[in-house]
Coordinates of C-alpha atoms and ligand atoms in Angstrom, one line a residue:
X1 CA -70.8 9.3 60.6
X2 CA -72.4 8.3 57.6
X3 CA -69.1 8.5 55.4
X4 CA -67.5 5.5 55.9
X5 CA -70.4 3.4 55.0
X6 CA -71.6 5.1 52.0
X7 CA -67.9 5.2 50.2
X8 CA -67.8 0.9 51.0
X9 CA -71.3 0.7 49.6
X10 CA -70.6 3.3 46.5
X11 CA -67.5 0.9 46.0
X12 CA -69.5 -2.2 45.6
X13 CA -69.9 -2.1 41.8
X14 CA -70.8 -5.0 40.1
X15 CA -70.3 -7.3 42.8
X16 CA -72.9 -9.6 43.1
X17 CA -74.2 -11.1 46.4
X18 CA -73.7 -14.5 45.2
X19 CA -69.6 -13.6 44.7
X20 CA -69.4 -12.8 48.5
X21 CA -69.9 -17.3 49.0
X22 CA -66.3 -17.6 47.3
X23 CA -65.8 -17.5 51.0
X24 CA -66.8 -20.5 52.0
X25 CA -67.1 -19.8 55.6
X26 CA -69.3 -16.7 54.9
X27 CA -72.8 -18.0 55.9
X28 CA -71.3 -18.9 59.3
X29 CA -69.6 -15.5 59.7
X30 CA -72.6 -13.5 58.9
X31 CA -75.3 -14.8 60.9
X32 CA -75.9 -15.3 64.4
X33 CA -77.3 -18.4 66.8
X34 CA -78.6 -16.4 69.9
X35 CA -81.4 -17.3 72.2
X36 CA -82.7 -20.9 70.8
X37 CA -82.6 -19.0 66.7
X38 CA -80.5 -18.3 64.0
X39 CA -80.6 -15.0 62.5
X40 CA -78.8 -15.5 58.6
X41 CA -77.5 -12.1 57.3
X42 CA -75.1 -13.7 54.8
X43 CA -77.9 -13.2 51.5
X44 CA -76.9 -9.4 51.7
X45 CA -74.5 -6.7 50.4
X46 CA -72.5 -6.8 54.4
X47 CA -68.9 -7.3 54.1
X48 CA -66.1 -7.3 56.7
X49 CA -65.9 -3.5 56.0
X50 CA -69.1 -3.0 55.7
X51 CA -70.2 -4.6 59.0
X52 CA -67.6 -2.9 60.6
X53 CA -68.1 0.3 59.0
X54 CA -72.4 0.1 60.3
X55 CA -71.3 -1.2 64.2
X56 CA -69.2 2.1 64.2
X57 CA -72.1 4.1 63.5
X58 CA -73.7 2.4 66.1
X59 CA -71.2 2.8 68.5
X60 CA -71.2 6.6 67.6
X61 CA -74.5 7.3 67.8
X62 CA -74.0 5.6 71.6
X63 CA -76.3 2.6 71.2
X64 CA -75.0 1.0 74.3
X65 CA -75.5 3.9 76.4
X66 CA -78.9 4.5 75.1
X67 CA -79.4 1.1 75.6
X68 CA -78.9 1.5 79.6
X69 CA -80.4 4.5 79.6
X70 CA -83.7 2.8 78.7
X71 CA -83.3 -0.2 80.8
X72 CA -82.4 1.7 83.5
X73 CA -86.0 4.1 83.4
X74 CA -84.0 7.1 82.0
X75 CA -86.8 9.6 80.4
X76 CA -85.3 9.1 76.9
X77 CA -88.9 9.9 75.2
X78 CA -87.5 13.4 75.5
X79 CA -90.4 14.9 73.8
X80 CA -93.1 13.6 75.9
X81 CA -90.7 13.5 79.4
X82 CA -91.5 10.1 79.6
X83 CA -89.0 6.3 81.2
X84 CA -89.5 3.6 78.1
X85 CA -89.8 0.3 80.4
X86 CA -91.8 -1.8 78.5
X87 CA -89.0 -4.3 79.0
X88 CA -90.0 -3.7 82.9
X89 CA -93.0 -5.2 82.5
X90 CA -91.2 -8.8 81.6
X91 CA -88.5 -8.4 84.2
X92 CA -90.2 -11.5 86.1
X93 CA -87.4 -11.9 88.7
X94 CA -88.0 -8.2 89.6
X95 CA -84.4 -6.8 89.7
X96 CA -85.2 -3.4 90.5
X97 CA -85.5 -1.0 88.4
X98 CA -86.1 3.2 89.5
X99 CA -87.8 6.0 87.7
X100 CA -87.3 9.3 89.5
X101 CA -85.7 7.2 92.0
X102 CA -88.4 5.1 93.0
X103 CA -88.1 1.5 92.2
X104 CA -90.9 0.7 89.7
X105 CA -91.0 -3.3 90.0
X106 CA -93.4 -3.7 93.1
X107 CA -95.9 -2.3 91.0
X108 CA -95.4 -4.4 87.6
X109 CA -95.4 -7.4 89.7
X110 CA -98.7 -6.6 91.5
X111 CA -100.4 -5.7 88.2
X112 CA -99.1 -8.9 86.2
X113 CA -100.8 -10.7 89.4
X114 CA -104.3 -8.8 89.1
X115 CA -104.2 -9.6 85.4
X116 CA -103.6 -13.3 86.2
X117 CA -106.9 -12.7 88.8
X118 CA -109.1 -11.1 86.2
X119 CA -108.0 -13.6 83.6
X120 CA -108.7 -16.8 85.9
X121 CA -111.9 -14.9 86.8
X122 CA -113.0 -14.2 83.2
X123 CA -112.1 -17.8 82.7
X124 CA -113.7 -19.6 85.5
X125 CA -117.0 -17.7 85.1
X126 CA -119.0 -19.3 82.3
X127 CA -117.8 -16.5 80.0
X128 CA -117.6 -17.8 76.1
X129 CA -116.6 -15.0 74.4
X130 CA -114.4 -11.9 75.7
X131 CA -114.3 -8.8 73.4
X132 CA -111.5 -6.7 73.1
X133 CA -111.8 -3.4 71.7
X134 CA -109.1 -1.0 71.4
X135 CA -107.0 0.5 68.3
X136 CA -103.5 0.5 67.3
X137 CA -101.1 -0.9 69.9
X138 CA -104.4 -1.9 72.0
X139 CA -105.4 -4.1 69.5
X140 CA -102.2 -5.1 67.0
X141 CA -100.0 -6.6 69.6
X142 CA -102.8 -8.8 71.6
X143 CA -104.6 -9.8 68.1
X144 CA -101.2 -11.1 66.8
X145 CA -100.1 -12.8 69.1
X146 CA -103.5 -14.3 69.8
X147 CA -103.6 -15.7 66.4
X148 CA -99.7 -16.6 66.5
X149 CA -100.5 -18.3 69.5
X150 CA -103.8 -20.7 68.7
X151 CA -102.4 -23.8 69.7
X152 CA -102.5 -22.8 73.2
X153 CA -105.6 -21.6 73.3
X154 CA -107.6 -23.2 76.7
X155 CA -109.9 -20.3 77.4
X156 CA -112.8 -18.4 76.2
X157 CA -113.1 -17.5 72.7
X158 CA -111.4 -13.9 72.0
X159 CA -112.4 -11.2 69.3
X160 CA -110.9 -8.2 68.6
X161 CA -113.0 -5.0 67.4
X162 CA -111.0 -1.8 66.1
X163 CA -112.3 0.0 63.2
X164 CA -115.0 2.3 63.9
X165 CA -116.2 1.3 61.2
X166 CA -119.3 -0.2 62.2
X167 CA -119.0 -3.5 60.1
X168 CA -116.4 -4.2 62.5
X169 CA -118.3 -4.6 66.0
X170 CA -121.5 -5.6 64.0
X171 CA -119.8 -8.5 62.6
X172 CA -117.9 -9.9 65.4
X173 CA -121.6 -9.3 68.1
X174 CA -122.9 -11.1 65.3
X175 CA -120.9 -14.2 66.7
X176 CA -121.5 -13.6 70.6
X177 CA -124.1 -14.5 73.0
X178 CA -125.0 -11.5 75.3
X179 CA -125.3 -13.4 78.0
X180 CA -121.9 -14.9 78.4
X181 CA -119.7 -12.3 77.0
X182 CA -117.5 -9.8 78.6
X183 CA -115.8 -6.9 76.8
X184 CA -111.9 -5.5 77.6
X185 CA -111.8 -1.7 76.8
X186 CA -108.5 -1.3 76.0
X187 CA -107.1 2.5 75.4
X188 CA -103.8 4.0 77.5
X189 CA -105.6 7.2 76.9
X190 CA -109.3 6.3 77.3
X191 CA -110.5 9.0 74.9
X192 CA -109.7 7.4 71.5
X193 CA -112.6 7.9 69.5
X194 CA -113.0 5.2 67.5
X195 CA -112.5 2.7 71.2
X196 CA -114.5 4.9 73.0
X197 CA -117.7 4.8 70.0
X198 CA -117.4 0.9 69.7
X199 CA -117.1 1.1 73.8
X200 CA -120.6 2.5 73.6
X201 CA -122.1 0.5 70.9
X202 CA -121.0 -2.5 73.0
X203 CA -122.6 -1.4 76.1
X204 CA -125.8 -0.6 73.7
X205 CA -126.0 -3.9 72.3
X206 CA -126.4 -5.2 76.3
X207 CA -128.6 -3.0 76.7
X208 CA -130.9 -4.2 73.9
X209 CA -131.0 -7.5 75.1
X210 CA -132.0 -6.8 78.3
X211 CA -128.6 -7.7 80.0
X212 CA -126.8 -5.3 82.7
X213 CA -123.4 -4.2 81.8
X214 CA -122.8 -4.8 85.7
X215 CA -119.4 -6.7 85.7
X216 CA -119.3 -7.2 81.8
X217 CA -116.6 -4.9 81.2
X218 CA -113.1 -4.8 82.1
X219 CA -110.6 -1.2 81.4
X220 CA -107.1 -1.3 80.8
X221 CA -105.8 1.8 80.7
X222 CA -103.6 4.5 82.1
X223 CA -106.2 7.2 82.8
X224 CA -108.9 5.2 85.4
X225 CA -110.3 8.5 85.9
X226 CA -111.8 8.5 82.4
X227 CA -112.6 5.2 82.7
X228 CA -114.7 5.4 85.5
X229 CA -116.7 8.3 84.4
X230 CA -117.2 6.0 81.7
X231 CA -118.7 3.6 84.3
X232 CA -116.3 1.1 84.9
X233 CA -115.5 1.0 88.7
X234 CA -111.8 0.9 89.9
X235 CA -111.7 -2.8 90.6
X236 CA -112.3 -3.2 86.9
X237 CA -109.6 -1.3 85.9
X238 CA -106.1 -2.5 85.3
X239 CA -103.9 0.6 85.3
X240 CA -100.5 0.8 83.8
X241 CA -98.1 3.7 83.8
X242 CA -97.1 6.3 81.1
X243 CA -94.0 4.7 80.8
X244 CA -95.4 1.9 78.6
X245 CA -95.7 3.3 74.8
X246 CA -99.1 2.2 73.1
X247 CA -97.2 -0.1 71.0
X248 CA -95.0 -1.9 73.6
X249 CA -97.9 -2.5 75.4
X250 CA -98.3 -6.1 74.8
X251 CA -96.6 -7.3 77.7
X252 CA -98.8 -5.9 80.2
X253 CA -102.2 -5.1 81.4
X254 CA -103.2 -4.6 77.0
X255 CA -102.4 -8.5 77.1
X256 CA -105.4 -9.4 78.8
X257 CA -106.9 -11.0 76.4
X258 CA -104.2 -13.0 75.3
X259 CA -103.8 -14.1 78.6
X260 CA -107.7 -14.9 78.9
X261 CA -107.0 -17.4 75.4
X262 CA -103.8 -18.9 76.3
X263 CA -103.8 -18.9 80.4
X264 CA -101.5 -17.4 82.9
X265 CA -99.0 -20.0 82.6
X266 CA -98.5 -19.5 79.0
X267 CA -98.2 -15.9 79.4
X268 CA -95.3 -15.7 81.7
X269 CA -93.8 -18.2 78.8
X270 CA -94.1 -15.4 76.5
X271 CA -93.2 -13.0 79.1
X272 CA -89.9 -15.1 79.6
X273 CA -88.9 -15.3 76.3
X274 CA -88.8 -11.7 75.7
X275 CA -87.1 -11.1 78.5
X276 CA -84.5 -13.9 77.3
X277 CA -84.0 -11.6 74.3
X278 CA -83.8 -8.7 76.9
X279 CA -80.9 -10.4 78.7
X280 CA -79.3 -11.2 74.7
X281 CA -79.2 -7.3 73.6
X282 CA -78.0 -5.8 76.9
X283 CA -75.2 -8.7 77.2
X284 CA -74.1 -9.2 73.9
X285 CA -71.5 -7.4 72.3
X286 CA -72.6 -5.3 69.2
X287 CA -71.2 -7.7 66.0
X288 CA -72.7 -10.9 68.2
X289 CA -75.9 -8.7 69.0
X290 CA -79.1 -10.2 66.9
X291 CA -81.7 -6.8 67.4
X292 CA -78.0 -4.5 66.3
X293 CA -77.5 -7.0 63.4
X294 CA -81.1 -6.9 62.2
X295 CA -80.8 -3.1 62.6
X296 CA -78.1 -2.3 60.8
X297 CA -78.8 -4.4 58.0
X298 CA -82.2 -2.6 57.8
X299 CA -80.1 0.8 58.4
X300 CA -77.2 -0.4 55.1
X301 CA -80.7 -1.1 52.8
X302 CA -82.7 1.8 53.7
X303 CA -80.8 4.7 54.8
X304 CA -77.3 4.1 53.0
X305 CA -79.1 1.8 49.8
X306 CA -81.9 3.8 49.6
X307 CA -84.1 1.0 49.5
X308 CA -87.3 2.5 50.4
X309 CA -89.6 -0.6 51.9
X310 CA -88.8 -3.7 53.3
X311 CA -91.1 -6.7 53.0
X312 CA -91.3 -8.8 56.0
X313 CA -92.2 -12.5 55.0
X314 CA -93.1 -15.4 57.9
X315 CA -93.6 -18.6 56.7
X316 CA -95.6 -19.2 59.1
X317 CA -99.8 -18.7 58.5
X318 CA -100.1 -18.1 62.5
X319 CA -97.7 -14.8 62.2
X320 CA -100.2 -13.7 59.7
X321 CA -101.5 -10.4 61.6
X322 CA -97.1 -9.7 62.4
X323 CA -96.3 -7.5 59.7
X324 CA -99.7 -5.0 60.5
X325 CA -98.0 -5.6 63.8
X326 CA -94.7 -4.0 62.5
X327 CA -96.2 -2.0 60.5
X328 CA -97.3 0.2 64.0
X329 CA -94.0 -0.5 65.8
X330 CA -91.5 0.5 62.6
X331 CA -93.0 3.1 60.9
X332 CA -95.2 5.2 63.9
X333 CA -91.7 5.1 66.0
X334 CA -89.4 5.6 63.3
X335 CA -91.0 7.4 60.3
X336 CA -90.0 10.8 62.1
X337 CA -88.3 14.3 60.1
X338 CA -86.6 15.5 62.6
X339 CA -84.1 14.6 65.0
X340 CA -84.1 14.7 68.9
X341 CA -82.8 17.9 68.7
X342 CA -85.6 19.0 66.2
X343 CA -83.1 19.3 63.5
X344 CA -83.9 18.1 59.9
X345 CA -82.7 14.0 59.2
X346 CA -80.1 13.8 56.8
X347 CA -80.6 10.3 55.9
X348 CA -83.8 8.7 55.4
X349 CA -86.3 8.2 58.0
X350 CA -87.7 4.6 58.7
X351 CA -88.6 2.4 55.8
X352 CA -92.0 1.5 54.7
X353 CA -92.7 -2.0 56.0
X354 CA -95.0 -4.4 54.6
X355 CA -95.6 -8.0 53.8
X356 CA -97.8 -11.2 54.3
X357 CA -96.9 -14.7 55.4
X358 CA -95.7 -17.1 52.7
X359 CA -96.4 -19.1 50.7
X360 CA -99.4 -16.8 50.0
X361 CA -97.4 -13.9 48.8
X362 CA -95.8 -15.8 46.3
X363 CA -98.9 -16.3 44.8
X364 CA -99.8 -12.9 44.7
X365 CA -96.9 -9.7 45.1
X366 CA -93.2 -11.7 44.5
X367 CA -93.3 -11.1 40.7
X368 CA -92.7 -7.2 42.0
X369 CA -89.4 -8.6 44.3
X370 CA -88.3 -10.6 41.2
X371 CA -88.8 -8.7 38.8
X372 CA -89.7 -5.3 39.4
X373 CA -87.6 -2.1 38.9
X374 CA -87.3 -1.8 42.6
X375 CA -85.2 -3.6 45.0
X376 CA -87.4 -4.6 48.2
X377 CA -85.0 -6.2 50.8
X378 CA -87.2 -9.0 52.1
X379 CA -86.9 -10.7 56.0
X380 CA -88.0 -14.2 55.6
X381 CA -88.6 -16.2 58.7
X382 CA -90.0 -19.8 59.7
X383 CA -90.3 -22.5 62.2
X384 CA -88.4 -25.7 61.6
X385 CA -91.1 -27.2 62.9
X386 CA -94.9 -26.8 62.7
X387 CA -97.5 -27.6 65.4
X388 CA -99.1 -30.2 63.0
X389 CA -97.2 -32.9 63.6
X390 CA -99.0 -35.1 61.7
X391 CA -98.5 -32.8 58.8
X392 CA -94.7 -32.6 58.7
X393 CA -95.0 -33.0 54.5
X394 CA -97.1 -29.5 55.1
X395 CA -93.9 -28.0 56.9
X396 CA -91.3 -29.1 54.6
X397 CA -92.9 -27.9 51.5
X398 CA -93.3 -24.7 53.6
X399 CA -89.5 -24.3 54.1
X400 CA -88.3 -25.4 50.6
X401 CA -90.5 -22.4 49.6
X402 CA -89.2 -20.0 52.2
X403 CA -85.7 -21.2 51.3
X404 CA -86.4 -21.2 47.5
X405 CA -87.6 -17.7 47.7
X406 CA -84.5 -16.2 49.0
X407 CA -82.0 -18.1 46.8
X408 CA -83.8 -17.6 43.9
X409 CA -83.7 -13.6 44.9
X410 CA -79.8 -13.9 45.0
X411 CA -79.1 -16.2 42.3
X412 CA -81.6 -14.8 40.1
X413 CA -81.7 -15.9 36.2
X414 CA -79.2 -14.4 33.2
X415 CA -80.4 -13.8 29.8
X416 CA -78.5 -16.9 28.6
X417 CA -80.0 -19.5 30.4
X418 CA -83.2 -18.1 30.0
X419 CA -82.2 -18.3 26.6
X420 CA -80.9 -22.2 26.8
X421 CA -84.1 -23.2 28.7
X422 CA -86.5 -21.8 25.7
X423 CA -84.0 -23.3 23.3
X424 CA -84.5 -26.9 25.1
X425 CA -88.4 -26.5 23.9
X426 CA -87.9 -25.7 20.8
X427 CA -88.2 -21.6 20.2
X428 CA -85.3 -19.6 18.1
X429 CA -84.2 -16.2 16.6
X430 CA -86.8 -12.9 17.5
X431 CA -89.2 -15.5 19.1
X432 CA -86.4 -16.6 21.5
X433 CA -84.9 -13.2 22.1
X434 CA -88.3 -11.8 23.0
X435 CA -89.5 -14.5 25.4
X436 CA -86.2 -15.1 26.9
X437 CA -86.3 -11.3 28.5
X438 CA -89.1 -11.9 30.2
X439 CA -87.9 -15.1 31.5
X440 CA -84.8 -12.9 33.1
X441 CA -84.6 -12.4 36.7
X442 CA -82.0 -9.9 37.7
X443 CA -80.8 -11.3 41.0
X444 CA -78.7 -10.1 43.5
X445 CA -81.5 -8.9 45.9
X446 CA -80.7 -9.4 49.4
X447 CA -82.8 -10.8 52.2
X448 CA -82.4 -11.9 55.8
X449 CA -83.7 -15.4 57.3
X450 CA -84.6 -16.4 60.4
X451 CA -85.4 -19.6 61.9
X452 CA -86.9 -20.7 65.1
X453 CA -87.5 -24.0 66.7
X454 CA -91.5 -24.1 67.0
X455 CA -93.8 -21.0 67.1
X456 CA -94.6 -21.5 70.9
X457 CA -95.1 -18.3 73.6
X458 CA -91.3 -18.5 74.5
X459 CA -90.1 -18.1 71.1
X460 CA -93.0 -15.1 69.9
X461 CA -91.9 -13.5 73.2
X462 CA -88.5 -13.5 71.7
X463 CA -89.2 -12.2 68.0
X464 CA -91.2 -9.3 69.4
X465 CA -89.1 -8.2 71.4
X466 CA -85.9 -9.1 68.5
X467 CA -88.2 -6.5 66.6
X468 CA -88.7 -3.8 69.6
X469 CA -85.0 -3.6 70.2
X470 CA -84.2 -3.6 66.7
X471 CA -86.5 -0.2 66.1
X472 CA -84.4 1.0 69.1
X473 CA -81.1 0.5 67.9
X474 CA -82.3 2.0 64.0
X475 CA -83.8 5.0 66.5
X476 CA -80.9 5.8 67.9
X477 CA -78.6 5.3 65.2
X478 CA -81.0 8.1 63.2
X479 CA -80.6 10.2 66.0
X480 CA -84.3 10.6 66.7
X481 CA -86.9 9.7 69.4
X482 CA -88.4 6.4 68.7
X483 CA -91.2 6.8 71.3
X484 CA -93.3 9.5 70.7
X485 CA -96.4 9.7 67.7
X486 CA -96.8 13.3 67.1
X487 CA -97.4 12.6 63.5
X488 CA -101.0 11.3 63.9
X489 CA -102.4 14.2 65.5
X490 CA -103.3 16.5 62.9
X491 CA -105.5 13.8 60.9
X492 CA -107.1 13.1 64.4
X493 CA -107.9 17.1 64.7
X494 CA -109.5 17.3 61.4
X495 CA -111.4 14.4 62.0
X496 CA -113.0 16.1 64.8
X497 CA -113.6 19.3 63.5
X498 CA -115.1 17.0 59.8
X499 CA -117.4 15.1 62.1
X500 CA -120.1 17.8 62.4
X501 CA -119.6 18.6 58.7
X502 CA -120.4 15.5 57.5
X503 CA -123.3 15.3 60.0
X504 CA -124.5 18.4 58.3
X505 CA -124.5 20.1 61.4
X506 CA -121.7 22.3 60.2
X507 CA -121.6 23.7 56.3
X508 CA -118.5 22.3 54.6
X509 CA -117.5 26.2 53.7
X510 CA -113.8 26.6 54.4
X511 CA -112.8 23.1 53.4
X512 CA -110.8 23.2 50.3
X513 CA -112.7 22.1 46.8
X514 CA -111.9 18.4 47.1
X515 CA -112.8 17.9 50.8
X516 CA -116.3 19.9 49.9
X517 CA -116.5 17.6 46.8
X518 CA -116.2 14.4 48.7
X519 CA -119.0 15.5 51.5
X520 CA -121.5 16.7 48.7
X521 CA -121.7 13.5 47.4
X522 CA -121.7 11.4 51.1
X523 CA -124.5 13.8 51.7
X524 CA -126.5 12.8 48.5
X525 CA -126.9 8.8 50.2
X526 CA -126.8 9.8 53.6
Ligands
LIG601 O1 -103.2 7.4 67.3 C1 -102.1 6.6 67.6 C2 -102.2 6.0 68.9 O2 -102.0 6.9 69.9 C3 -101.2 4.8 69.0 O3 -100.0 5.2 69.3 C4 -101.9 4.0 70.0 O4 -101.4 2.7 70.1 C5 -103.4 4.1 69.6 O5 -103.5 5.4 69.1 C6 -104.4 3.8 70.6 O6 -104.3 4.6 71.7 P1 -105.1 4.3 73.1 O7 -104.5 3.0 73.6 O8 -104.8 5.5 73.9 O9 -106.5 4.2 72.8

């Protein structure tokens, strides 16, 4: 499968991305307008053959058919028997759609309407602040896209507490009033530790200031058992099913409280949007399909390249929390060893994904993706237009920088016009040679761009779920199930058994030298 591709890329040579524009039409055929954006591919290695060669491994590896197979509630996490529907949950005009042969929609649309009830209620009620405390995909989604989302912020002011560490709830209680907050305990599971201690610590800190926790909190999770031994009551719960993946939960019932900030309207906006995208990757054909393009250009750098990360870049300060967002999505449903059939990978698992909006990072970690021994394929994307519309010099200075950056990646700077630029002030012989090379950029490292209109709930709706469908089409293509997590359960187990350890409860015998090490010397300031 993987032959084709790697004998066009081993054939590349010194061909430099900036030889690829002899074309002239080349930007235009490699990129993509789709759904209100323009997704610009041309800044890469992709040829004709190469393009062709990657949308023939997707068709192999039977993206399509996956494809329906998930829309349509097939149980394609194979390895936990579980549907994948979070695209169910913004289906707003309720086509049906069955799992085990019962039609699922009835249910999504009755939830999205008690979220809308709790949400106007938490609203409505004299609440200021509303807590939300959950971990991983019940805090990363509904944190950034709160923060994307500011400007349409009507409602009560919104934290978000995840660490366990305790600095973490301290400092954001620090900010509320007891007596007009409400807290959203947000875990699928309901027995994630770290939820489950702030949870507690949350209900303490009521309880130390002499206010009942009757109607403070609201549960979202799939197991209202465990939440209401917990003590919230079932009319406090908003349940969703185990069809929904911790990190595609955004959409639904874990979006309260971005629907508490930005109002029910808004949210159906951003509901809308990603079910425009939806509508884009199950219509389009595969070379005119923007999640299959941003794939396989993820799948030529990583697994055929062997670039190992990829830096994902918004110029846009709002987008600021999106690559910890990716972070979760990419590498906990993609950075698997195995295939579905529990057979080694032969190509590279996911890539490492990382990044921070511009122009901050240029400040701070481009001289690495200038100038560093490794190549990091970067995704750039921006508004062409800012909220602050009174501030339009702001937003152009913003894309010239987003623009510069990935032209000055491709173009790059030779050895002689270093050279001729430290002529022009005056340097010569060694002096010259030495400073030039440092004034050397190699070039030819590729990026993606995308632009958007305005960063409003339509369009985030949209890049999510551009991002969602794009670890979908990399999953299959790798052969591997994007949907399960198994990988964080040993750390989780150790956890447990280190708690009593480092309470002292438990001696530390057993542990290996360096564990034992690092608990001696806790114990010395505890
Ligand atoms: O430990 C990983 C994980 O299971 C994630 O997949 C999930 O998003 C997070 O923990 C939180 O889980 P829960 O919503 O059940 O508390």
């Amino acid at each position: 499968m993987w032959d084709d591709v790697k004998q066009l890329a081993g054939r590349i040579g010194n061909r430099r991305i900036l030889d690829l524009f002899e074309n002239a039409n080349r930007a235009g055929e490699f990129s993509l307008h789709a759904v209100g954006m323009l997704f610009d591919y041309s800044k890469t290695q992709l040829d004709d053959q190469i393009r062709a060669a990657l949308i023939k491994i997707a068709q192999d590896a039977g993206v399509e058919a996956r494809r329906d197979e998930m829309f349509g509630g097939v149980k394609i996490n194979e390895t936990e028997g579980r549907a994948v529907l979070h695209t169910a949950l913004r289906n707003l005009d309720g086509a049906p759609v069955l799992v085990d042969g019962k039609d699922v929609m009835p249910g999504v649309v009755e939830t999205l309407k008690r979220m809308e009830a709790v949400a106007n209620e938490i609203r409505n009620s004299g609440v200021s602040d509303v807590v939300n405390i959950g971990i991983g995909g019940s805090d990363l989604g509904p944190k950034m896209a709160a923060i994307a989302l500011s400007p349409y912020h009507d409602g009560p002011r919104v934290h978000f507490v995840s660490n366990v560490d305790g600095a973490d709830i301290s400092d954001v209680l620090r900010q509320c009033d007891p007596a007009t907050t409400a807290f959203i305990v947000a875990s699928k599971t309901f027995t994630t530790i770290e939820t489950m201690t702030n949870a507690q610590t949350a209900k303490d800190w009521l309880a130390h200031h002499g206010v009942s926790d009757e109607g403070r909190f609201v549960a979202l999770s799939s197991n209202a058992e465990k939440a209401a031994d917990w003590g919230i009551p079932g009319d406090k719960v908003i349940g969703f099913e185990d069809w929904v993946g911790g990190r595609y939960s955004l959409w639904g019932p874990i979006g309260l409280s971005l629907m508490v900030a930005i109002g029910v309207d808004a949210f159906r906006a951003f509901l809308r949007g990603a079910q425009e995208m939806d509508r884009h990757f199950c219509a389009a054909p595969l070379h005119q399909n923007m999640p299959v393009l941003l794939a396989l250009v993820g799948v030529f750098h990583n697994q055929v390249r062997d670039y190992a990360t990829r830096a994902v870049l918004p110029y846009d300060n709002r987008l600021s929390r999106l690559p910890a967002y990716l972070q979760q999505l990419e590498m906990e449903s993609n950075g698997k060893g195995v295939s579905i059939d529990g057979k080694p990978l032969s190509v590279n698992s996911g890539p490492v994904v990382w990044g921070e909006p511009g122009t901050n990072g240029q400040h701070a970690f481009y001289q690495l993706i200038h100038q560093g021994t490794r190549t990091v394929p970067c995704e750039f994307m921006v508004g062409a237009t800012g909220h602050e519309e009174d501030l339009r010099n702001h937003q152009d200075l913003l894309i010239a920088n987003c623009l510069a950056q990935s032209e000055a990646l491709m173009r790059g700077r030779s050895m002689a016009e270093a050279r001729e630029i430290l002529r022009a002030k005056g340097l010569e012989g060694d002096d010259l040679e030495r400073q030039a090379a440092h004034r050397v950029f190699p070039g030819d490292r590729p990026s993606t761009t995308l632009v958007y209109p305005l960063l409003t709930p339509e369009v985030l709706g949209r890049i999510i779920a551009l991002y969602e469908h794009r670890v979908f089409v990399e999953g299959v293509v790798l052969g591997i199930n994007s949907y399960d997590q198994w990988g964080v359960e040993l750390g989780k187990e150790l956890a447990t058994s280190l708690g009593p350890v480092v309470r002292g409860e438990v001696s530390s015998e057993g542990k290996d030298g360096s564990t034992r090490q690092l608990v001696e010397y806790v114990k010395l300031y505890s």
